[in-house]
Short mmCIF file of C-alpha atoms in Angstrom, two decimals:
data_model
loop_
_atom_site.label_atom_id
_atom_site.label_comp_id
_atom_site.label_asym_id
_atom_site.label_seq_id
_atom_site.Cartn_x
_atom_site.Cartn_y
_atom_site.Cartn_z
CA MET A 171 94.35 109.42 98.52
CA ASN A 172 93.35 109.76 94.86
CA ASP A 173 91.62 106.55 93.75
CA LEU A 174 94.20 104.42 95.56
CA ASP A 175 92.81 102.11 98.21
CA GLU A 176 95.06 102.21 101.26
CA ALA A 177 93.91 98.72 102.21
CA GLN A 178 95.34 97.44 98.92
CA ILE A 179 98.65 99.06 99.66
CA LEU A 180 98.69 97.61 103.14
CA GLY A 181 97.32 94.32 101.87
CA GLY A 182 98.94 91.52 103.99
CA ALA A 183 101.28 93.75 105.87
CA GLY A 184 100.38 92.03 109.08
CA SER A 185 101.07 88.55 107.77
CA SER A 186 104.84 88.83 107.63
CA THR A 187 106.68 85.99 105.94
CA VAL A 188 110.32 84.95 106.07
CA ARG A 189 112.18 82.69 103.69
CA LEU A 190 112.88 79.29 105.18
CA HIS A 191 116.36 79.46 103.64
CA THR A 192 117.12 82.51 105.82
CA LEU A 193 116.18 80.71 109.03
CA ILE A 194 118.17 77.64 107.96
CA ILE A 195 121.31 79.72 107.41
CA LEU A 196 120.91 81.45 110.78
CA ARG A 197 120.43 78.10 112.49
CA TRP A 198 123.54 76.63 110.80
CA LEU A 199 125.53 79.59 112.10
CA ALA A 200 124.16 78.94 115.59
CA ILE A 201 124.98 75.23 115.32
CA VAL A 202 128.57 75.94 114.27
CA GLY A 203 128.99 78.50 117.07
CA GLN A 204 127.52 76.18 119.71
CA SER A 205 129.68 73.27 118.58
CA ILE A 206 132.89 75.30 118.65
CA THR A 207 132.03 76.73 122.07
CA VAL A 208 131.34 73.32 123.61
CA ILE A 209 134.51 71.81 122.12
CA VAL A 210 136.73 74.70 123.25
CA ALA A 211 135.21 74.70 126.74
CA ALA A 212 135.67 70.95 127.15
CA PHE A 213 139.06 70.38 125.54
CA VAL A 214 140.85 73.74 125.75
CA PHE A 215 139.63 75.10 129.10
CA ASP A 216 139.12 71.63 130.58
CA LEU A 217 135.61 72.32 131.86
CA GLN A 218 133.50 69.35 132.90
CA ILE A 219 130.54 69.50 130.49
CA SER A 220 128.01 66.82 129.65
CA LEU A 221 129.14 66.34 126.07
CA GLY A 222 126.47 63.72 125.40
CA LEU A 223 123.52 65.92 126.33
CA CYS A 224 125.09 68.97 124.67
CA GLY A 225 125.65 66.91 121.54
CA LEU A 226 122.02 65.76 121.69
CA ALA A 227 120.74 69.34 121.85
CA ILE A 228 122.97 70.42 118.96
CA GLY A 229 122.12 67.25 117.02
CA VAL A 230 118.40 67.97 117.22
CA SER A 231 119.07 71.35 115.56
CA VAL A 232 121.17 69.65 112.88
CA ILE A 233 118.42 67.12 112.14
CA SER A 234 115.72 69.77 111.97
CA ASN A 235 117.82 71.82 109.57
CA LEU A 236 118.57 68.84 107.34
CA VAL A 237 114.91 67.83 107.21
CA ALA A 238 113.83 71.38 106.38
CA SER A 239 116.50 71.66 103.67
CA ILE A 240 115.51 68.36 102.04
CA VAL A 241 111.73 68.55 102.30
CA TYR A 242 111.17 72.20 101.35
CA PRO A 243 112.65 74.23 98.45
CA GLN A 244 114.88 77.17 99.30
CA SER A 245 112.30 79.67 98.03
CA THR A 246 109.68 78.55 100.58
CA ARG A 247 108.29 81.41 102.64
CA LEU A 248 107.03 80.47 106.06
CA PRO A 249 103.72 81.79 107.38
CA GLU A 250 103.70 83.47 110.76
CA ARG A 251 102.64 80.33 112.64
CA ASP A 252 105.61 78.32 111.34
CA ILE A 253 108.01 81.14 112.17
CA ILE A 254 106.70 81.15 115.73
CA TRP A 255 107.32 77.42 116.07
CA ALA A 256 110.83 77.75 114.62
CA LEU A 257 111.75 80.54 117.04
CA LEU A 258 110.21 78.66 119.96
CA PHE A 259 112.37 75.67 119.07
CA ASP A 260 115.51 77.83 118.90
CA LEU A 261 114.67 79.47 122.23
CA LEU A 262 114.08 76.15 124.02
CA GLN A 263 117.17 74.53 122.46
CA LEU A 264 119.38 77.41 123.56
CA ALA A 265 117.86 77.40 127.06
CA PHE A 266 118.56 73.67 127.38
CA LEU A 267 122.21 74.19 126.37
CA LEU A 268 122.55 77.01 128.88
CA TYR A 269 121.01 74.79 131.58
CA LEU A 270 123.73 72.21 130.90
CA THR A 271 126.51 74.80 130.95
CA GLY A 272 126.01 77.00 134.01
CA GLY A 273 122.77 78.91 133.40
CA LEU A 274 123.25 82.66 133.77
CA ASN A 275 126.84 82.06 134.85
CA ASN A 276 127.45 81.31 131.17
CA PRO A 277 128.15 84.58 129.32
CA PHE A 278 126.51 83.14 126.20
CA SER A 279 123.12 83.43 127.93
CA LEU A 280 123.06 86.84 126.27
CA LEU A 281 122.07 84.98 123.07
CA MET A 282 118.58 84.50 124.52
CA LEU A 283 117.92 87.96 123.07
CA ALA A 284 118.44 86.75 119.49
CA PRO A 285 115.13 84.87 118.91
CA VAL A 286 113.22 87.72 120.55
CA THR A 287 114.84 90.25 118.22
CA VAL A 288 114.11 88.14 115.15
CA SER A 289 110.50 87.81 116.30
CA ALA A 290 110.13 91.57 116.76
CA MET A 291 111.42 92.15 113.23
CA THR A 292 109.23 89.57 111.50
CA LEU A 293 106.10 88.81 113.54
CA ARG A 294 103.11 90.66 114.83
CA PRO A 295 103.25 92.22 118.31
CA GLY A 296 101.09 89.46 119.79
CA ALA A 297 103.45 86.71 118.63
CA THR A 298 106.46 88.71 119.82
CA LEU A 299 104.82 89.18 123.23
CA LEU A 300 104.42 85.39 123.47
CA LEU A 301 108.10 84.79 122.72
CA CYS A 302 109.15 87.56 125.10
CA GLY A 303 107.09 85.96 127.87
CA LEU A 304 108.67 82.57 127.23
CA ALA A 305 112.16 84.12 127.16
CA VAL A 306 111.49 85.85 130.51
CA VAL A 307 110.34 82.56 132.05
CA LEU A 308 113.35 80.62 130.72
CA VAL A 309 115.86 83.26 131.84
CA SER A 310 114.25 83.34 135.29
CA ILE A 311 114.51 79.55 135.54
CA LEU A 312 118.15 79.61 134.42
CA ALA A 313 118.94 82.10 137.20
CA PHE A 314 118.20 79.43 139.83
CA PHE A 315 118.22 76.03 138.14
CA TYR A 316 121.22 74.86 136.12
CA VAL A 317 124.09 72.39 136.00
CA PRO A 318 127.06 74.30 137.45
CA LEU A 319 130.27 74.58 135.51
CA ARG A 320 133.26 72.76 137.02
CA THR A 321 136.90 72.85 136.16
CA GLY A 322 138.99 69.72 135.61
CA ALA A 323 140.10 69.98 139.25
CA GLY A 324 136.47 69.88 140.40
CA GLU A 325 136.14 73.55 141.37
CA PHE A 326 132.76 75.17 140.78
CA MET A 327 132.68 78.29 138.60
CA ARG A 328 130.00 80.66 139.83
CA MET A 329 129.52 84.40 139.82
CA PRO A 330 128.45 86.13 143.02
CA GLN A 331 124.70 85.93 143.48
CA LEU A 332 124.44 89.72 143.27
CA PHE A 333 125.95 89.58 139.77
CA ILE A 334 123.47 86.86 138.81
CA TYR A 335 120.58 89.08 139.89
CA GLY A 336 122.07 92.00 137.99
CA PHE A 337 122.54 89.90 134.86
CA TRP A 338 118.96 88.63 135.18
CA ILE A 339 117.61 92.19 135.42
CA ALA A 340 119.76 93.25 132.45
CA LEU A 341 118.36 90.40 130.36
CA MET A 342 114.77 91.32 131.35
CA ILE A 343 115.37 94.92 130.28
CA GLY A 344 117.16 93.79 127.12
CA ILE A 345 114.30 91.50 126.11
CA GLY A 346 111.72 94.26 126.49
CA PHE A 347 113.84 97.03 124.99
CA LEU A 348 115.03 95.09 121.95
CA ALA A 349 111.55 93.78 121.25
CA MET A 350 110.06 97.28 121.27
CA TYR A 351 112.96 98.94 119.48
CA ALA A 352 113.37 96.36 116.72
CA GLY A 353 109.61 96.06 116.27
CA ARG A 354 109.08 99.81 115.98
CA VAL A 355 111.98 100.36 113.58
CA THR A 356 110.86 97.44 111.42
CA ARG A 357 107.26 98.65 111.28
CA GLU A 358 108.37 102.16 110.32
CA THR A 359 110.67 100.79 107.63
CA ARG A 360 107.91 98.56 106.29
CA SER A 361 105.42 101.44 106.34
CA MET A 362 107.84 103.69 104.49
CA SER A 363 108.49 100.99 101.90
CA GLN A 364 104.76 100.48 101.36
CA ALA A 365 104.17 104.21 101.17
CA LEU A 366 106.92 104.66 98.59
CA LEU A 367 105.38 101.79 96.60
CA ALA A 368 102.04 103.59 96.73
CA THR A 369 103.75 106.78 95.57
CA GLN A 370 105.29 104.98 92.61
CA MET A 371 101.90 103.47 91.76
CA ALA A 372 100.23 106.88 91.93
CA LEU A 373 102.88 108.51 89.76
CA ALA A 374 102.80 105.62 87.27
CA ARG A 375 99.02 105.87 87.01
CA GLU A 376 99.17 109.65 86.54
CA GLN A 377 101.81 109.16 83.86
CA LYS A 378 99.56 106.62 82.11
CA LEU A 379 96.69 109.09 82.16
CA THR A 380 99.02 111.71 80.77
CA ASP A 381 100.18 109.38 78.02
CA LEU A 382 96.60 108.35 77.26
CA GLY A 383 95.61 111.98 77.01
CA GLY A 384 98.46 112.53 74.59
CA VAL A 385 97.38 109.56 72.45
CA VAL A 386 93.80 110.86 72.35
CA ALA A 387 95.01 114.36 71.55
CA ALA A 388 97.16 113.03 68.72
CA ALA A 389 94.24 110.98 67.41
CA ALA A 390 91.93 113.99 67.55
CA HIS A 391 94.54 116.06 65.77
CA GLU A 392 95.11 113.49 63.03
CA LEU A 393 91.41 112.69 62.56
CA GLY A 394 90.25 116.29 62.70
CA THR A 395 90.86 117.01 59.01
CA PRO A 396 89.29 113.75 57.67
CA LEU A 397 86.23 114.24 59.87
CA ALA A 398 85.87 117.85 58.74
CA THR A 399 86.13 116.71 55.11
CA ILE A 400 83.49 114.03 55.66
CA LYS A 401 81.18 116.55 57.32
CA LEU A 402 81.65 119.10 54.52
CA THR A 403 81.11 116.50 51.77
CA SER A 404 78.01 115.11 53.48
CA ALA A 405 76.58 118.65 53.77
CA GLU A 406 77.08 119.17 50.01
CA LEU A 407 75.46 115.82 49.29
CA MET A 408 72.47 116.77 51.45
CA ASP A 409 71.99 119.95 49.39
CA GLU A 410 72.09 117.98 46.15
CA LEU A 411 69.85 115.14 47.35
CA ARG A 412 66.87 117.19 48.55
CA ASP A 413 64.69 115.55 45.89
CA LYS A 414 65.84 112.02 46.75
CA PRO A 415 64.67 111.28 50.32
CA GLU A 416 66.09 107.74 50.42
CA LEU A 417 69.62 109.00 49.65
CA LEU A 418 69.23 112.16 51.73
CA GLU A 419 68.69 110.03 54.80
CA ASP A 420 72.01 108.24 54.22
CA ALA A 421 73.85 111.55 53.79
CA GLU A 422 72.34 112.86 57.04
CA LEU A 423 73.46 109.66 58.79
CA ILE A 424 77.03 110.18 57.54
CA ARG A 425 77.08 113.73 58.90
CA THR A 426 75.56 112.67 62.24
CA GLN A 427 78.14 109.93 62.72
CA ALA A 428 80.98 112.31 61.86
CA ASP A 429 79.72 114.69 64.57
CA ARG A 430 79.52 111.75 66.96
CA CYS A 431 83.16 110.81 66.29
CA ARG A 432 84.17 114.40 66.95
CA ASP A 433 82.28 114.47 70.27
CA ILE A 434 83.77 111.14 71.38
CA LEU A 435 87.32 112.32 70.71
CA ARG A 436 86.62 115.60 72.49
CA SER A 437 85.24 113.89 75.61
CA MET A 438 88.13 111.40 75.72
CA GLY A 439 90.64 114.20 75.44
CA ARG A 440 89.31 116.10 78.46
CA ALA A 441 91.00 113.77 80.98
CA GLY A 442 94.42 114.11 79.40
CA LYS A 443 94.25 117.77 78.43
CA GLU A 444 96.54 117.01 75.47
CA ASP A 445 99.59 116.66 77.75
CA LEU A 446 101.98 115.60 75.03
CA HIS A 447 101.10 118.64 72.94
CA LEU A 448 100.70 121.02 75.89
CA ARG A 449 103.60 120.36 78.21
CA THR A 450 103.23 123.80 79.76
CA ALA A 451 100.20 125.82 80.79
CA PRO A 452 99.34 128.91 82.81
CA LEU A 453 99.52 128.38 86.56
CA GLU A 454 95.76 128.92 86.85
CA ALA A 455 95.04 126.17 84.32
CA VAL A 456 97.30 123.67 86.13
CA VAL A 457 95.74 124.37 89.54
CA GLN A 458 92.19 124.20 88.19
CA ASP A 459 93.03 121.01 86.33
CA ALA A 460 94.23 119.44 89.59
CA ALA A 461 91.07 120.56 91.40
CA ASP A 462 88.63 119.59 88.64
CA PRO A 463 87.73 116.08 89.98
CA HIS A 464 86.69 117.59 93.34
CA LEU A 465 84.67 120.62 92.27
CA ASP A 466 81.33 118.79 92.30
CA ARG A 467 81.55 117.09 95.69
CA GLY A 468 79.29 119.40 97.64
CA LYS A 469 81.94 121.85 98.88
CA HIS A 470 82.43 125.44 97.72
CA VAL A 471 85.91 125.59 96.17
CA GLN A 472 87.21 129.13 95.69
CA PHE A 473 90.27 130.10 93.64
CA GLY A 474 92.48 133.11 94.08
CA PHE A 475 95.34 134.03 91.73
CA LYS A 476 97.44 137.16 92.13
CA PRO A 477 101.12 138.11 92.08
CA TYR A 478 103.14 139.28 95.06
CA GLU A 479 103.53 143.03 95.39
CA ASN A 480 106.88 142.99 93.60
CA GLY A 481 105.86 140.29 91.12
CA LEU A 482 104.90 140.57 87.47
CA ASP A 483 101.20 140.91 86.74
CA GLN A 484 101.40 138.36 83.96
CA MET A 485 100.60 134.85 85.16
CA PRO A 486 103.56 132.50 84.53
CA ASN A 487 103.46 129.40 82.38
CA VAL A 488 104.49 126.37 84.41
CA LEU A 489 105.42 122.78 83.63
CA ARG A 490 102.49 120.35 83.66
CA LYS A 491 104.29 117.41 85.24
CA PRO A 492 102.28 114.37 86.40
CA GLU A 493 103.79 114.59 89.89
CA ILE A 494 102.66 118.22 90.24
CA LEU A 495 99.12 117.45 89.12
CA HIS A 496 98.76 114.38 91.29
CA GLY A 497 100.35 116.01 94.35
CA LEU A 498 98.10 119.08 94.18
CA ARG A 499 95.08 116.87 93.52
CA ASN A 500 95.76 114.88 96.68
CA LEU A 501 96.06 118.06 98.76
CA ILE A 502 92.80 119.38 97.35
CA GLN A 503 91.06 116.05 97.89
CA ASN A 504 92.16 116.03 101.53
CA ALA A 505 90.83 119.56 102.00
CA VAL A 506 87.48 118.73 100.39
CA ASP A 507 87.19 115.54 102.45
CA PHE A 508 87.47 117.37 105.77
CA ALA A 509 86.06 120.80 104.96
CA ASP A 510 82.73 121.86 106.43
CA THR A 511 81.59 123.91 103.46
CA ASN A 512 84.51 125.87 101.97
CA VAL A 513 87.91 125.24 100.42
CA TRP A 514 90.23 128.01 99.31
CA ILE A 515 92.98 127.47 96.73
CA ASP A 516 95.29 130.46 96.41
CA ALA A 517 98.28 130.91 94.12
CA ARG A 518 100.84 133.71 94.20
CA TRP A 519 104.04 134.30 92.29
CA ASP A 520 106.99 136.58 91.69
CA ASP A 521 110.34 136.30 89.94
CA ASP A 522 111.79 133.98 92.56
CA LYS A 523 109.05 131.62 93.70
CA ILE A 524 105.55 130.30 93.12
CA LEU A 525 103.24 129.48 96.02
CA VAL A 526 100.06 127.37 96.09
CA ARG A 527 98.10 127.26 99.34
CA VAL A 528 95.12 124.97 100.05
CA VAL A 529 92.96 125.91 103.04
CA ASP A 530 89.69 124.49 104.37
CA ASP A 531 87.23 125.41 107.11
CA GLY A 532 87.25 121.97 108.72
CA PRO A 533 88.60 120.82 112.10
CA GLY A 534 92.24 121.09 111.00
CA TYR A 535 95.08 118.68 111.61
CA PRO A 536 95.36 116.96 115.02
CA ILE A 537 97.66 119.12 117.14
CA ASP A 538 99.65 116.15 118.45
CA LEU A 539 100.36 114.95 114.91
CA LEU A 540 100.97 118.31 113.25
CA GLY A 541 104.74 117.83 113.29
CA ARG A 542 104.38 114.41 111.66
CA ILE A 543 102.02 115.38 108.82
CA GLY A 544 103.51 113.90 105.68
CA ASP A 545 104.60 110.66 107.35
CA PRO A 546 102.78 107.59 106.04
CA PHE A 547 100.03 105.71 107.88
CA LEU A 548 99.13 108.20 110.58
CA ARG A 549 96.00 106.69 112.12
CA ARG A 550 94.09 109.76 113.22
CA ARG A 551 91.09 111.87 112.24
CA ARG A 552 88.95 108.87 113.13
CA GLU A 553 86.56 110.65 115.47
CA PRO A 554 82.99 110.46 114.10
CA HIS A 555 82.47 114.22 114.19
CA LYS A 556 85.65 114.70 112.14
CA ARG A 557 84.99 112.01 109.58
CA LYS A 558 83.79 113.75 106.44
CA ARG A 559 83.22 110.77 104.20
CA ALA A 560 81.62 107.50 105.15
CA GLY A 561 84.02 104.72 105.97
CA TYR A 562 87.06 106.99 105.72
CA GLU A 563 89.91 106.49 108.13
CA GLY A 564 92.76 108.90 107.55
CA MET A 565 96.15 107.21 107.60
CA GLY A 566 98.35 109.95 106.13
CA LEU A 567 99.19 108.00 102.98
CA GLY A 568 97.56 110.51 100.64
CA LEU A 569 99.44 113.43 102.18
CA PHE A 570 102.66 111.41 102.13
CA ILE A 571 102.23 110.75 98.40
CA ALA A 572 101.44 114.40 97.76
CA LYS A 573 104.46 115.56 99.76
CA THR A 574 106.79 113.06 98.10
CA LEU A 575 105.66 113.88 94.57
CA LEU A 576 105.70 117.65 95.06
CA GLU A 577 109.12 117.59 96.70
CA ARG A 578 110.34 115.53 93.77
CA SER A 579 109.28 118.42 91.54
CA GLY A 580 111.44 120.79 93.61
CA ALA A 581 108.81 122.15 96.01
CA GLU A 582 108.99 122.72 99.75
CA MET A 583 105.88 121.80 101.76
CA SER A 584 104.52 122.90 105.10
CA PHE A 585 101.36 122.09 107.05
CA ALA A 586 99.61 124.19 109.66
CA ASN A 587 96.23 124.99 111.16
CA GLY A 588 94.43 128.25 110.51
CA SER A 589 94.20 130.81 113.27
CA GLY A 590 90.57 131.64 112.54
CA GLN A 591 91.12 135.07 111.02
CA THR A 592 88.26 137.54 111.32
CA PRO A 593 85.83 137.44 108.37
CA SER A 594 86.05 140.36 105.97
CA ALA A 595 84.57 141.41 102.66
CA ASP A 596 87.17 139.34 100.83
CA THR A 597 86.96 136.35 103.18
CA PRO A 598 83.45 136.27 104.67
CA VAL A 599 84.12 132.82 106.18
CA GLN A 600 86.87 132.01 108.70
CA ARG A 601 89.79 130.03 107.32
CA ARG A 602 90.18 128.07 110.52
CA GLY A 603 90.99 124.58 109.20
CA ALA A 604 94.00 122.82 107.77
CA ILE A 605 96.54 124.68 105.65
CA ALA A 606 98.83 122.99 103.13
CA GLU A 607 101.38 125.26 101.49
CA VAL A 608 103.58 124.42 98.52
CA ILE A 609 106.42 126.69 97.39
CA TRP A 610 108.53 126.12 94.28
CA PRO A 611 111.63 128.02 93.25
CA ALA A 612 110.68 129.73 90.02
CA SER A 613 113.53 128.02 88.18
CA ARG A 614 112.09 124.55 88.98
CA ILE A 615 108.53 125.05 87.74
CA ILE A 616 108.31 128.01 85.36
CA ALA A 617 108.55 126.87 81.74
CA PRO A 618 111.69 128.15 80.03
CA ALA A 619 111.06 130.92 77.54
CA THR A 620 111.86 129.94 73.94
CA GLY A 621 111.69 133.43 72.52
CA GLN A 622 109.33 132.43 69.74
CA SER A 623 106.75 129.80 69.01
CA THR A 624 107.96 126.75 67.14
CA ALA A 625 106.05 124.05 65.35
CA LEU A 626 105.57 120.77 67.15
CA GLY A 627 106.44 118.87 64.01
CA GLU A 628 104.79 115.88 62.45
CA ASN A 629 103.07 113.46 64.83
CA LYS A 630 105.10 110.29 65.03
CA PRO A 631 103.36 106.91 65.03
CA ILE A 632 103.14 105.20 68.40
CA GLU A 633 105.12 101.97 68.56
CA ILE A 634 103.37 99.13 70.41
#
């Protein structure tokens, strides 16, 4: 991924935090629900329930919530350890209430899944495994040890033992399934959110480089005439001061410094390529501009530009958008990273579409992940013989950014592995590695024809 450190994007992703205010609200809802259930069971359905012990269990939750609300501000975010303790408390409190009200004969024992689900959505897998284990133990205990429910007439309310076993198995499956499902969905959502953030960062940085290039180009344009005048005047002074060495040296210094200013502006302008003044460029220039940072990295990068058989011979002018440049640059960087010795960048065009294909002679994409190329944080290509740069661990974020940015510009992307075509005079080396292909509709990338050249107008001052 171009100059973006994936570790920075991931930074703290494992240390999930939750607002204390969120847990307090959830616990208040549980307290209200538990209180209403106990009251209705005791006074409406006339069930014999230990109101004192039930009130004690609910009261402990009330006290803990009040203390948390008073001691900590609402914006407090709990670290993972505190979240674990909070969920353990909720799990044990609920298990104690169920023990007092019939164990698994109580239909509300289904709520034992709630803390496990919250854990899977907020904590690391290890912490979730701990809570799942505790939930399994508590549910197993409640299947055999509990205070039975009795009606006002003294009759015991029990389900058949076979139903208890079935309910216990269902809860075991539910605990495992919900933990895995909620955890996986949450991790994918979090990964996608982080990847989109990285994409926005990459596009913002590319836009800043574009803007900087435009500022430098404008400065070079505005200062070009004064510098030329200074250089011309200093040359005339040097001719007139041949007999005065002490003044001739000053005139030579003026000319040298004018040349130095010109060279500085020229070197600064190379990165931006005068984007504000040159919003369009030939397709070849755009592709080579995207590849430029990776041409001197020890791999042989070859370009090929030609129209389709029914296409116009003239190379089209295309829009030089930051997302196009950055997306192509990421694809080329990935190819250079994993190529053995060669990278091919081909571009073709006709009246309907423009294609750019990046191919390398490396090991190619992992077959089992080929259908998922473009998803963020794919942890593969880690084998030592496939690792082409020291310390690199491919996670798919660079390709995700490239795919997102290029699709934003209207392109369609596809990834494949080369079939190892037989070498020929045109391609003396097999193109057996990874293939990334980008296709734009011509209407989305070709610069609209204006019919005639028009002046850019006076450069406007930049407001800061």
